[in-house]
Coordinates of C-alpha atoms (C1' of nucleotides) in Angstrom, one line a residue:
Chain A
M1 CA 130.7 160.1 92.3
T2 CA 133.8 161.0 91.8
A3 CA 134.9 156.9 93.7
A4 CA 133.8 155.7 89.7
L5 CA 135.8 158.2 87.9
R6 CA 139.4 157.3 90.8
T7 CA 140.3 154.2 87.7
P8 CA 144.3 153.9 87.3
H9 CA 145.8 155.5 84.4
P10 CA 145.6 153.6 81.8
H11 CA 149.1 155.2 79.5
A12 CA 151.9 156.2 80.2
P13 CA 153.0 158.6 82.7
L14 CA 153.1 161.7 81.1
A15 CA 154.8 163.3 84.1
R16 CA 158.1 165.3 82.9
P17 CA 161.2 167.2 84.3
S18 CA 160.5 170.9 84.0
L19 CA 161.9 172.6 81.5
K20 CA 161.3 176.3 83.8
P21 CA 163.3 177.4 86.4
E22 CA 161.7 176.8 89.8
G23 CA 159.2 179.0 92.2
W24 CA 158.1 182.2 90.6
S25 CA 160.4 182.1 87.4
V26 CA 157.3 181.6 85.4
I27 CA 156.5 184.4 85.7
E28 CA 158.9 186.8 86.0
G29 CA 160.2 188.3 82.1
S30 CA 163.5 188.9 83.5
A31 CA 164.8 191.2 85.8
G32 CA 168.2 189.5 87.5
A33 CA 168.9 191.5 90.1
R34 CA 165.5 190.2 90.9
Q35 CA 166.4 186.7 90.4
V36 CA 168.1 186.1 94.2
Q37 CA 165.2 187.0 95.8
A38 CA 162.6 185.0 93.7
Q39 CA 165.1 182.1 95.2
D40 CA 164.2 183.8 98.6
E41 CA 160.6 183.3 97.6
A42 CA 160.5 180.1 96.1
A43 CA 162.5 178.5 98.9
A44 CA 159.7 180.5 101.9
L45 CA 157.0 178.6 99.7
H46 CA 158.6 175.4 99.6
R47 CA 158.9 175.1 103.5
I48 CA 155.3 175.9 103.4
A49 CA 154.3 173.6 101.4
I50 CA 152.9 170.6 101.2
R51 CA 153.1 167.6 98.7
M52 CA 149.4 166.2 96.7
H53 CA 148.8 163.3 94.7
F54 CA 146.1 163.2 92.5
Q55 CA 144.5 160.4 90.4
R56 CA 143.5 161.0 87.4
N57 CA 139.6 162.9 86.8
E58 CA 139.6 163.1 90.8
T59 CA 139.0 166.5 92.1
I60 CA 141.3 168.6 93.6
F61 CA 138.9 171.4 94.7
S62 CA 135.2 172.5 93.2
E63 CA 134.1 175.8 92.3
G64 CA 132.4 177.5 95.6
D65 CA 134.6 175.4 98.3
D66 CA 136.9 177.5 101.1
A67 CA 140.2 178.4 98.8
K68 CA 143.1 176.4 101.5
Y69 CA 145.5 175.8 99.8
S70 CA 146.9 177.7 96.2
Y71 CA 149.3 175.1 93.9
K72 CA 151.4 174.4 92.0
V73 CA 152.1 171.3 89.6
V74 CA 154.7 169.9 90.0
S75 CA 153.7 166.2 87.7
G76 CA 151.0 164.9 84.9
A77 CA 148.3 168.3 84.8
I78 CA 145.4 170.4 86.2
R79 CA 142.6 171.5 84.1
L80 CA 139.9 174.6 85.5
C81 CA 136.2 173.5 84.8
K82 CA 133.2 175.3 85.4
H83 CA 130.1 172.5 84.8
L84 CA 126.9 173.7 83.6
S85 CA 124.2 171.9 85.4
D86 CA 123.3 170.2 81.5
G87 CA 126.6 168.9 81.8
R88 CA 127.8 171.5 79.7
R89 CA 131.9 172.0 81.0
Q90 CA 134.3 174.3 80.1
I91 CA 137.9 174.6 80.5
A92 CA 139.1 177.2 81.3
G93 CA 142.8 176.5 81.2
F94 CA 145.3 173.9 82.3
M95 CA 147.8 173.6 84.4
L96 CA 151.1 172.7 83.8
P97 CA 154.1 170.5 85.4
G98 CA 155.8 173.7 86.7
E99 CA 152.8 176.8 86.6
F100 CA 150.9 177.6 89.0
C101 CA 146.7 178.1 90.1
G102 CA 145.3 180.0 92.7
F103 CA 147.3 182.6 94.3
M104 CA 144.0 185.3 93.8
H105 CA 143.4 186.1 97.5
L106 CA 139.4 184.8 97.3
D107 CA 137.5 183.2 99.8
Q108 CA 136.0 180.9 97.8
H109 CA 137.0 178.7 94.4
R110 CA 136.1 180.7 91.5
F111 CA 136.2 177.0 89.9
T112 CA 136.9 173.2 89.7
A113 CA 140.6 171.4 89.5
E114 CA 140.7 168.4 88.2
A115 CA 143.6 166.2 87.4
T116 CA 143.5 165.6 83.5
G117 CA 146.3 162.4 84.5
D118 CA 147.9 160.8 88.1
T119 CA 149.4 164.0 89.7
V120 CA 151.7 164.8 92.3
L121 CA 151.3 169.1 93.2
M122 CA 152.0 171.2 96.1
A123 CA 150.3 172.3 98.2
Y124 CA 150.8 176.3 100.0
P125 CA 148.1 177.6 102.4
Q126 CA 146.6 179.8 102.0
R127 CA 147.1 181.5 105.1
Q128 CA 150.4 181.1 105.1
I129 CA 151.3 182.8 101.9
E130 CA 149.0 185.5 102.9
A131 CA 151.1 185.7 106.5
L132 CA 153.7 185.9 103.5
S133 CA 153.0 188.4 101.5
E134 CA 153.2 191.0 104.6
Q135 CA 157.0 190.0 105.1
M136 CA 158.1 190.3 101.7
P137 CA 156.3 192.9 100.2
S138 CA 157.6 191.8 96.6
V139 CA 155.3 188.8 96.9
Q140 CA 152.7 191.0 96.8
R141 CA 153.3 192.3 93.3
H142 CA 154.1 189.1 92.3
L143 CA 151.1 187.6 92.3
N144 CA 150.1 190.8 90.8
A145 CA 151.7 190.0 88.0
F146 CA 150.8 186.2 87.8
L147 CA 147.6 187.6 87.8
A148 CA 148.5 190.0 84.8
Q149 CA 149.6 186.8 83.0
R150 CA 146.1 185.2 84.0
V151 CA 144.4 188.2 82.5
R152 CA 146.9 188.0 78.8
A153 CA 146.2 184.4 78.3
M154 CA 142.6 183.6 78.8
Q155 CA 142.2 187.0 76.5
D156 CA 144.1 184.9 74.2
H157 CA 141.8 182.1 75.2
L158 CA 138.6 185.1 74.7
V159 CA 139.3 185.6 71.1
L160 CA 140.2 181.7 70.4
L161 CA 136.5 180.8 71.1
G162 CA 135.3 183.7 69.9
R163 CA 136.3 184.0 67.2
L164 CA 138.7 180.6 65.2
T165 CA 138.0 177.6 63.0
A166 CA 137.7 174.6 64.9
R167 CA 140.8 173.3 62.5
E168 CA 142.8 177.4 64.1
R169 CA 141.8 176.7 67.7
V170 CA 143.1 173.2 67.6
T171 CA 146.4 174.6 65.4
S172 CA 146.9 177.3 68.5
L173 CA 146.5 174.0 71.3
L174 CA 148.9 172.4 70.2
L175 CA 151.4 175.0 70.0
L176 CA 150.8 176.5 73.7
L177 CA 151.5 173.3 74.8
A178 CA 154.3 172.4 72.9
E179 CA 155.6 177.5 73.9
R180 CA 155.2 175.7 77.0
A181 CA 157.0 172.8 77.3
G182 CA 159.5 174.3 76.1
V183 CA 159.9 172.8 72.9
R184 CA 160.6 174.3 69.5
D185 CA 161.4 171.3 67.4
A186 CA 160.9 167.6 66.8
T187 CA 160.8 167.4 69.8
P188 CA 158.2 165.0 70.9
V189 CA 155.6 167.6 73.2
P190 CA 153.6 165.9 75.8
L191 CA 149.8 166.0 75.2
P192 CA 149.0 165.2 79.1
M193 CA 144.7 165.4 79.1
S194 CA 142.4 163.1 76.4
R195 CA 141.2 164.3 74.1
Q196 CA 137.3 165.7 75.3
D197 CA 139.4 167.9 77.6
M198 CA 141.1 169.3 74.6
A199 CA 138.0 169.4 72.8
D200 CA 135.8 171.1 76.4
Y201 CA 139.3 173.6 76.2
L202 CA 138.4 174.5 72.3
G203 CA 134.7 174.9 72.9
L204 CA 134.3 171.9 70.3
T205 CA 133.2 168.0 70.6
I206 CA 135.8 165.4 70.7
E207 CA 134.4 164.1 67.0
T208 CA 136.3 167.7 65.5
V209 CA 139.4 168.4 67.5
C210 CA 139.6 163.9 66.4
R211 CA 138.6 165.3 62.8
V212 CA 140.8 168.6 62.6
L213 CA 144.1 166.6 64.6
S214 CA 143.7 163.8 61.2
E215 CA 143.3 166.5 58.9
L216 CA 147.3 167.4 60.4
K217 CA 148.4 164.1 60.4
K218 CA 148.0 163.8 57.0
V219 CA 149.3 167.1 55.4
K220 CA 151.9 166.2 57.6
L221 CA 151.9 168.9 60.3
I222 CA 152.3 166.9 63.0
E223 CA 152.7 163.5 64.2
L224 CA 150.9 161.3 66.6
P225 CA 153.1 159.1 67.5
E226 CA 151.5 157.9 71.0
L227 CA 147.8 159.4 71.6
H228 CA 149.9 161.3 73.9
V229 CA 152.6 162.7 72.4
M230 CA 152.9 164.7 69.3
R231 CA 155.8 165.6 67.7
V232 CA 155.0 169.4 65.2
K233 CA 156.8 168.5 62.2
S234 CA 156.5 172.7 60.9
F235 CA 156.0 175.4 63.3
D236 CA 155.5 177.4 60.5
A237 CA 153.1 175.8 58.8
L238 CA 151.6 175.0 62.0
T239 CA 151.3 179.4 62.7
A240 CA 150.4 180.7 59.7
I241 CA 146.9 178.3 60.2
A242 CA 146.6 179.2 63.7
E243 CA 146.9 182.9 62.6
G244 CA 143.8 182.7 60.4
T245 CA 147.1 182.8 58.2
V246 CA 145.5 179.9 56.0
Chain B
M1 CA 142.8 205.5 59.7
T2 CA 141.2 206.7 63.4
A3 CA 139.5 210.2 61.9
A4 CA 137.3 208.3 59.4
L5 CA 135.9 207.3 62.3
R6 CA 135.8 210.2 64.0
T7 CA 132.4 211.3 63.3
P8 CA 129.8 212.3 65.5
H9 CA 127.9 209.6 67.9
P10 CA 124.5 209.6 65.6
H11 CA 122.5 208.1 68.6
A12 CA 121.0 210.6 72.1
P13 CA 123.6 211.2 73.8
L14 CA 124.5 207.3 76.5
A15 CA 126.0 209.0 79.5
R16 CA 124.4 209.1 82.7
P17 CA 124.8 208.2 86.3
S18 CA 126.8 205.6 87.7
L19 CA 124.1 204.1 90.3
K20 CA 127.5 202.4 92.6
P21 CA 129.7 204.3 95.3
E22 CA 132.7 205.7 93.5
G23 CA 135.8 204.4 94.0
W24 CA 137.2 201.5 94.5
S25 CA 134.7 200.1 96.1
V26 CA 133.2 198.6 92.8
I27 CA 135.2 195.7 93.8
E28 CA 134.7 195.7 97.6
G29 CA 132.9 193.4 98.5
S30 CA 132.0 194.2 101.8
A31 CA 133.9 195.2 105.0
G32 CA 132.5 198.5 106.5
A33 CA 135.8 198.9 108.3
R34 CA 138.8 199.6 105.1
Q35 CA 135.7 202.0 104.2
V36 CA 137.2 205.3 105.2
Q37 CA 140.7 204.1 103.4
A38 CA 138.3 203.7 100.6
Q39 CA 137.8 207.4 100.7
D40 CA 141.4 208.2 101.1
E41 CA 142.5 205.9 98.4
A42 CA 139.3 207.3 96.4
A43 CA 141.3 210.8 97.4
A44 CA 144.8 210.1 96.1
L45 CA 143.2 208.3 93.0
H46 CA 141.4 211.2 92.4
R47 CA 144.9 214.0 92.8
I48 CA 146.4 212.5 90.2
A49 CA 143.7 212.3 87.8
I50 CA 143.1 213.4 84.3
R51 CA 140.4 214.5 82.9
M52 CA 139.7 213.4 78.8
H53 CA 136.8 213.3 76.6
F54 CA 136.6 210.4 73.5
Q55 CA 134.6 210.4 70.5
R56 CA 132.9 207.9 69.1
N57 CA 135.2 205.0 67.9
E58 CA 138.5 206.8 69.4
T59 CA 141.0 204.8 70.3
I60 CA 142.2 204.8 73.1
F61 CA 145.8 203.2 73.4
S62 CA 146.3 199.9 70.8
E63 CA 147.6 196.2 71.9
G64 CA 151.5 196.9 72.5
D65 CA 151.7 200.6 73.2
D66 CA 153.2 201.8 76.7
A67 CA 151.3 201.8 79.2
K68 CA 151.3 205.5 79.8
Y69 CA 147.4 205.5 81.7
S70 CA 145.2 203.7 83.6
Y71 CA 141.1 204.9 83.4
K72 CA 138.1 204.9 85.2
V73 CA 135.5 205.5 83.0
V74 CA 133.1 209.0 84.1
S75 CA 130.1 208.1 81.2
G76 CA 129.7 206.3 78.0
A77 CA 131.6 203.1 77.7
I78 CA 134.4 201.6 76.2
R79 CA 135.6 198.1 74.6
L80 CA 138.7 196.2 76.0
C81 CA 139.2 194.0 72.2
K82 CA 141.4 192.1 70.0
H83 CA 142.0 192.5 66.7
L84 CA 143.1 190.1 64.5
S85 CA 145.3 190.0 60.9
D86 CA 142.3 189.7 58.6
G87 CA 140.1 191.8 60.6
R88 CA 138.2 189.4 62.3
R89 CA 137.7 190.9 66.0
Q90 CA 137.5 190.1 69.7
I91 CA 135.8 192.5 72.3
A92 CA 137.2 191.1 75.7
G93 CA 135.2 193.8 77.7
F94 CA 133.5 196.1 78.1
M95 CA 134.1 199.5 81.3
L96 CA 130.6 201.2 81.9
P97 CA 130.7 204.1 83.8
G98 CA 132.7 204.3 87.7
E99 CA 134.5 200.6 86.3
F100 CA 138.5 200.8 86.2
C101 CA 140.3 199.4 83.2
G102 CA 144.1 199.1 83.7
F103 CA 145.3 199.0 86.6
M104 CA 147.5 195.6 85.5
H105 CA 151.3 197.4 86.6
L106 CA 152.3 196.4 82.5
D107 CA 154.7 197.5 80.3
Q108 CA 152.5 197.1 77.6
H109 CA 148.6 197.1 77.5
R110 CA 148.0 193.8 75.7
F111 CA 143.8 195.3 74.8
T112 CA 143.1 197.6 72.6
A113 CA 140.0 199.7 74.3
E114 CA 137.2 201.9 72.1
A115 CA 135.5 204.3 72.4
T116 CA 131.8 203.0 72.7
G117 CA 129.9 206.2 72.1
D118 CA 131.8 209.4 73.1
T119 CA 133.3 209.0 76.6
V120 CA 134.8 210.5 79.2
L121 CA 137.1 208.7 81.3
M122 CA 139.9 209.8 84.2
A123 CA 143.5 209.6 83.0
Y124 CA 145.6 208.0 86.1
P125 CA 149.4 208.1 84.8
Q126 CA 150.6 205.2 86.0
R127 CA 154.1 206.2 87.2
Q128 CA 151.8 208.4 90.3
I129 CA 149.7 204.5 90.6
E130 CA 152.4 202.6 91.1
A131 CA 154.2 205.7 93.6
L132 CA 151.2 205.3 95.8
S133 CA 150.8 201.5 95.8
E134 CA 154.5 202.0 98.1
Q135 CA 153.0 205.0 99.8
M136 CA 149.6 203.0 100.6
P137 CA 150.1 198.5 101.3
S138 CA 146.7 198.4 100.5
V139 CA 146.2 199.9 97.4
Q140 CA 148.6 196.0 96.0
R141 CA 145.4 194.5 97.5
H142 CA 142.6 196.4 95.8
L143 CA 144.8 195.8 93.0
N144 CA 144.8 191.7 93.4
A145 CA 140.9 192.3 94.5
F146 CA 140.1 194.2 90.8
L147 CA 142.9 191.8 88.9
A148 CA 140.9 188.5 91.1
Q149 CA 137.3 190.6 90.6
R150 CA 138.3 190.8 86.6
V151 CA 139.6 186.7 86.4
R152 CA 136.3 186.1 87.0
A153 CA 134.5 187.9 84.9
M154 CA 136.4 186.4 82.1
Q155 CA 136.6 183.2 82.8
D156 CA 132.0 183.9 83.0
H157 CA 132.8 185.5 78.9
L158 CA 135.1 182.1 78.3
V159 CA 131.7 179.3 79.4
L160 CA 129.3 182.5 77.3
L161 CA 131.9 182.2 74.1
G162 CA 132.9 178.0 74.5
R163 CA 129.9 176.7 75.5
L164 CA 126.5 178.6 75.4
T165 CA 124.3 179.3 72.5
A166 CA 123.0 182.3 70.7
R167 CA 120.3 183.0 72.7
E168 CA 121.9 182.2 75.9
R169 CA 124.6 184.4 75.2
V170 CA 122.7 187.4 74.4
T171 CA 120.2 186.7 77.1
S172 CA 124.0 186.5 79.8
L173 CA 124.7 189.4 77.5
L174 CA 121.5 192.1 78.2
L175 CA 121.4 190.6 81.5
L176 CA 125.0 191.3 82.5
L177 CA 124.6 194.5 81.3
A178 CA 120.8 195.6 83.2
E179 CA 123.0 193.8 87.1
R180 CA 126.0 196.5 86.3
A181 CA 123.3 199.2 85.7
G182 CA 121.8 197.9 89.1
V183 CA 118.8 197.5 87.9
R184 CA 116.2 194.2 88.6
D185 CA 112.9 195.7 87.8
A186 CA 111.2 197.8 84.4
T187 CA 114.2 200.1 84.3
P188 CA 115.0 200.7 81.5
V189 CA 118.8 199.8 80.9
P190 CA 121.1 201.9 78.3
L191 CA 122.3 198.7 75.8
P192 CA 125.7 202.0 75.2
M193 CA 127.4 200.1 72.3
S194 CA 126.2 198.9 68.7
R195 CA 124.7 195.9 67.5
Q196 CA 128.4 194.9 66.1
D197 CA 129.9 195.6 69.6
M198 CA 127.3 193.7 71.4
A199 CA 128.4 190.5 68.2
D200 CA 131.9 191.3 68.2
Y201 CA 131.9 190.5 72.1
L202 CA 129.7 187.9 72.2
G203 CA 131.4 185.7 69.5
L204 CA 128.3 185.7 67.0
T205 CA 127.6 188.1 63.7
I206 CA 125.4 191.0 63.9
E207 CA 122.7 189.2 62.2
T208 CA 122.3 186.6 65.2
V209 CA 122.2 189.1 67.7
C210 CA 120.0 190.7 65.8
R211 CA 117.5 188.1 65.0
V212 CA 118.2 186.3 68.9
L213 CA 117.2 190.5 70.0
S214 CA 113.9 190.2 67.7
E215 CA 112.5 187.1 68.7
L216 CA 112.9 188.1 73.4
K217 CA 110.9 191.5 72.1
K218 CA 108.6 188.9 70.2
V219 CA 107.8 186.6 73.2
K220 CA 107.2 189.6 75.0
L221 CA 110.8 189.1 77.9
I222 CA 112.3 192.7 76.7
E223 CA 111.3 195.3 74.7
L224 CA 113.9 197.8 72.8
P225 CA 111.9 201.5 72.9
E226 CA 115.0 202.9 72.2
L227 CA 118.0 201.8 69.7
H228 CA 120.3 201.2 72.7
V229 CA 117.5 200.8 75.3
M230 CA 116.9 197.7 76.8
R231 CA 113.6 197.5 79.7
V232 CA 114.0 194.1 80.8
K233 CA 110.2 192.3 81.7
S234 CA 110.7 189.5 83.1
F235 CA 114.6 188.5 85.0
D236 CA 113.2 185.8 86.1
A237 CA 112.5 184.2 82.3
L238 CA 115.6 186.1 81.0
T239 CA 117.5 184.2 83.2
A240 CA 116.4 181.0 82.7
I241 CA 117.2 181.3 79.2
A242 CA 120.4 182.4 80.6
E243 CA 121.8 179.9 81.8
G244 CA 120.5 176.2 80.0
T245 CA 117.3 176.1 82.2
V246 CA 115.2 176.6 78.8
Chain C
dC1 C1' 114.8 215.8 52.1
dG2 C1' 118.5 213.3 50.4
dT3 C1' 122.1 210.4 52.6
dC4 C1' 125.0 207.8 55.4
dT5 C1' 125.2 204.9 58.9
dC6 C1' 123.2 201.0 61.8
dT7 C1' 119.5 197.5 62.2
dT8 C1' 116.8 194.2 60.8
dT9 C1' 114.5 190.9 58.0
dG10 C1' 115.2 187.0 54.4
dA11 C1' 116.8 183.2 51.5
dG12 C1' 119.8 179.6 51.3
dT13 C1' 125.0 177.8 53.0
dT14 C1' 128.6 175.3 55.6
dA15 C1' 130.8 174.9 60.2
dA16 C1' 130.8 172.1 63.1
dT17 C1' 127.2 169.4 65.3
dT18 C1' 124.8 165.3 66.0
dC19 C1' 123.8 160.0 66.2
dA20 C1' 126.1 155.7 64.7
dA21 C1' 129.7 152.6 64.2
dT22 C1' 134.4 150.6 64.7
dG23 C1' 139.1 150.9 66.4
dC24 C1' 142.2 150.1 69.2
dT25 C1' 144.9 150.1 74.0
dC26 C1' 145.3 148.2 77.8
dG27 C1' 144.0 145.7 82.2
dT28 C1' 141.5 141.6 83.8
dG29 C1' 140.7 136.9 85.3
dG30 C1' 140.2 132.2 83.4
Chain D
dC1 C1' 148.8 133.7 77.5
dC2 C1' 145.1 135.4 75.1
dA3 C1' 140.0 136.4 75.0
dC4 C1' 137.7 139.2 76.6
dG5 C1' 135.5 144.0 78.1
dA6 C1' 135.8 148.8 79.4
dG7 C1' 136.7 153.6 77.5
dC8 C1' 138.4 156.2 75.0
dA9 C1' 139.5 158.1 70.0
dT10 C1' 138.6 157.6 65.5
dT11 C1' 135.2 158.0 60.9
dG12 C1' 131.6 157.8 58.9
dA13 C1' 126.3 160.1 57.8
dA14 C1' 122.2 162.9 58.6
dT15 C1' 121.3 167.1 60.7
dT16 C1' 121.8 171.8 62.4
dA17 C1' 122.8 176.3 64.4
dA18 C1' 124.8 179.6 63.5
dC19 C1' 126.8 182.8 58.9
dT20 C1' 127.0 185.0 54.1
dC21 C1' 124.9 187.5 50.7
dA22 C1' 121.3 190.5 49.9
dA23 C1' 118.2 193.4 50.1
dA24 C1' 114.7 196.7 52.5
dG25 C1' 113.8 200.0 56.9
dA26 C1' 115.0 203.2 60.1
dG27 C1' 117.5 206.4 62.5
dA28 C1' 120.5 210.8 62.3
dC29 C1' 121.8 215.3 60.2
dG30 C1' 123.4 218.2 57.4

DNA sequence: CGTCTCTTTGAGTTAATTCAATGCTCGTGG
DNA sequence: CCACGAGCATTGAATTAACTCAAAGAGACG
């Protein structure tokens, strides 16, 4: 089944260096004093890590699988999805380079993870993470902070799906991707997933996503120099749309 | 502003005894050995608790407020919501008797909490919870388990909002409420919120919710002996609808 | 028993979907 | 090297599920 999906990636590599500092810092607001400790933890994590490589559309783990590892994305991106029996699919989130996935202390995965393109991951064995949290109590706290951050992101996603229009949804995603890539000017932003992936994240059809993208292009709010690269021409105007002010 | 909302509850009291065991056990699958410890924690929590009472539509806390307390619902119910500037509202979840809210180690609340009817809460001062987690390392773990459970519920909610039809959404909510009330037969299930609240949870309009409820009533899958009480006549048929099998 | 609020039902509208072509990119093999 | 085929992406036309607007019911409470 997956064999058919393991086609070579048809587009330019989407990997890019993470713009964020290493390790746990993704989930740390600030707290300079904890920086050293965060380094320790990052190092400890690094020691137990296994490098893995996945091709476009390859399954990393499935809903219901035993949770043997947690992961950090090195390059590429992964989608976390739920599949309904009739083929409908909802993507609960994308994990971009530098971001974590798993780390939930669950016996089984609650969703499926798939690579949206060629992707490199660091895998951290669950057992060793647990051992680590025994030794380093701060790891527990970080875990909580990580989960709290995830809950926050999901709340925004709920609003998007429940109450935003198609135009607001697409715009929100574009801004989210730009923000997570650390882009605040007209620098190119990678869109490391297919239009179908965007649609399944946004609760829309692929056609609607395309139409909105075309429209945003037409009114010169974005450019799409390549299929998987966007340039934002006006963050302010885009933000206004995402917030429903327009 | 809130004064206008503090009207007396026009309906019969919706409070009911929790059908679930006390304390943290809501988030514990089983683990008999931990039961004693769970009792300890419940007792410890109880010691730092403050009882609070809220009227229908009263705000418990607002998005952005300092997180001074976490809460457990004793009776009634609360809604966790996000408000958009133009009045649109998305409810991210309901907390029913015996369930917890907060416990996320955040400085500020990320959503607004409001009583959906007359509601009694136990409030746990955040500082004391933190002190408690220092003393009892197991509290940390429970916190994780609690957050993981919340993430799981939110994932299901994402699927509901992103990919289910109106009929599937309403049916899912009814089943969720029945399940959380511990009801598996034709016993009455409380619906401790307004139709508008249901709509805002489901990402629908109040009219659509009403129409679907009427339809389910017409085909004899549910009865609505009172506005805020439902009796399920066929869990199987309802489940089939919720899962999109129908 | 009148009023206020919430719920339900009906009729017409619309945002987003479905269905159907067409276009674009890339990799492969003649 | 170019043509061909496969897989996405885009655009257009017709359809529909859910929405908006409007009005009529149903409780609750003074």
